[in-house]
Coordinates of C-alpha atoms in Angstrom, one line a residue:
X1 CA 15.8 -11.0 -2.3
X2 CA 12.3 -9.9 -3.1
X3 CA 10.9 -7.8 -5.9
X4 CA 7.7 -5.8 -5.7
X5 CA 6.1 -4.3 -8.7
X6 CA 3.2 -1.9 -8.6
X7 CA 0.7 -1.2 -11.3
X8 CA -2.6 0.5 -11.8
X9 CA -1.8 4.1 -11.1
X10 CA -3.2 6.9 -13.2
X11 CA -5.5 9.9 -13.3
X12 CA -8.8 9.9 -11.6
X13 CA -11.4 12.5 -10.9
X14 CA -12.0 13.5 -7.3
X15 CA -14.6 11.3 -5.8
X16 CA -13.6 8.4 -8.1
X17 CA -11.9 5.2 -7.4
X18 CA -8.8 3.4 -8.4
X19 CA -7.3 0.0 -7.8
X20 CA -3.5 -0.5 -7.4
X21 CA -1.9 -3.9 -7.7
X22 CA 1.4 -5.2 -6.2
X23 CA 3.0 -8.3 -7.5
X24 CA 5.7 -10.0 -5.5
X25 CA 8.4 -12.3 -6.7
X26 CA 11.5 -13.9 -5.4
X27 CA 10.1 -15.6 -2.4
X28 CA 6.8 -16.5 -0.7
X29 CA 5.2 -13.9 1.5
X30 CA 2.8 -16.2 3.3
X31 CA 4.1 -15.0 6.7
X32 CA 4.8 -11.4 5.8
X33 CA 2.7 -8.3 6.2
X34 CA 2.1 -6.2 3.1
X35 CA 1.2 -2.6 2.8
X36 CA 1.1 0.6 0.9
X37 CA 2.8 3.9 1.5
X38 CA 2.6 7.1 -0.4
X39 CA 4.7 10.1 -1.0
X40 CA 3.6 13.4 -2.4
X41 CA 5.9 16.1 -3.7
X42 CA 7.7 17.9 -0.8
X43 CA 6.4 15.5 1.8
X44 CA 7.7 12.5 3.6
X45 CA 6.7 9.0 2.7
X46 CA 3.7 8.1 4.8
X47 CA 1.8 5.0 5.8
X48 CA -1.5 4.3 4.1
X49 CA -2.7 0.8 4.9
X50 CA -1.3 -2.7 5.7
X51 CA -2.6 -6.3 5.9
X52 CA -1.2 -9.4 7.5
X53 CA -0.3 -11.7 4.7
X54 CA -1.8 -14.7 6.4
X55 CA -3.9 -13.3 9.1
X56 CA -6.2 -11.0 7.2
X57 CA -6.0 -8.2 9.8
X58 CA -6.0 -4.7 8.3
X59 CA -4.6 -1.5 9.7
X60 CA -5.5 1.9 8.3
X61 CA -4.1 5.4 8.4
X62 CA -6.7 7.8 9.8
X63 CA -6.7 9.7 6.5
X64 CA -8.0 6.7 4.5
X65 CA -10.3 5.0 6.9
X66 CA -13.7 4.2 5.3
X67 CA -12.3 5.0 1.9
X68 CA -9.4 2.6 1.2
X69 CA -9.1 -1.1 1.7
X70 CA -6.5 -3.7 1.0
X71 CA -6.8 -7.3 0.0
X72 CA -4.4 -10.1 -0.8
X73 CA -4.1 -13.3 -2.8
X74 CA -1.3 -15.4 -1.4
X75 CA -1.5 -18.0 -4.2
X76 CA -0.7 -15.3 -6.7
X77 CA 1.6 -13.3 -4.4
X78 CA -0.4 -10.2 -5.1
X79 CA -1.9 -7.4 -3.0
X80 CA -4.5 -4.9 -4.1
X81 CA -5.2 -1.4 -2.8
X82 CA -8.8 -0.4 -3.4
X83 CA -9.1 3.4 -3.3
X84 CA -12.6 5.0 -3.2
X85 CA -13.8 8.6 -2.8
X86 CA -10.4 9.9 -3.8
X87 CA -9.5 13.4 -2.8
X88 CA -6.9 15.7 -4.3
X89 CA -4.7 15.2 -1.2
X90 CA -4.5 11.5 -2.0
X91 CA -2.4 12.3 -5.1
X92 CA 1.0 10.8 -4.6
X93 CA 3.4 8.1 -5.7
X94 CA 2.1 4.9 -4.1
X95 CA 4.6 2.3 -3.0
X96 CA 4.0 -1.3 -2.2
X97 CA 5.9 -2.6 0.8
X98 CA 6.6 -5.8 2.6
X99 CA 7.9 -6.6 6.1
X100 CA 7.8 -8.8 9.1
X101 CA 6.7 -6.1 11.7
X102 CA 3.0 -5.5 12.3
X103 CA 1.3 -3.1 11.7
X104 CA 4.1 -2.1 9.3
X105 CA 3.2 1.6 9.6
X106 CA 6.7 3.1 9.7
X107 CA 9.1 3.3 6.8
X108 CA 12.0 1.8 8.9
X109 CA 9.9 -1.3 9.4
X110 CA 9.9 -2.1 5.7
X111 CA 12.1 -4.7 4.3
X112 CA 11.2 -4.4 0.6
X113 CA 9.8 -1.6 -1.5
X114 CA 8.2 -1.5 -4.9
X115 CA 9.2 1.1 -7.5
X116 CA 6.1 3.2 -7.0
X117 CA 3.1 4.1 -9.2
X118 CA 1.8 7.6 -9.7
X119 CA -1.8 8.4 -8.6
X120 CA -3.1 11.8 -9.8
X121 CA -6.4 13.1 -8.6
X122 CA -8.0 16.0 -10.4
X123 CA -10.4 18.4 -8.8

């Protein structure tokens, strides 16, 4: 059993930046991929970005390339989502995710989900 807890959501002006954090507990994720999904009202949950927990390889959704990045600290079992140049269409509930499939870009590939944190982007 694994628990993922997101934090750092909030309100940001379009063009601004925000950093989301995901803290994992319950087991070590040294060999797991970690990622972020998001879900806006009326839309399906969609892939945002993922990172191999031990390998450092990053996979991006086209919509966030050049704007978002992801980093990890295995010693602390934490993952960060660094969001820059935010757009109104980035507004959503963001979910931390963990799994053993790379690039972890489909919801059915996820083994564990966080509770989500709201990101609101004003225009």
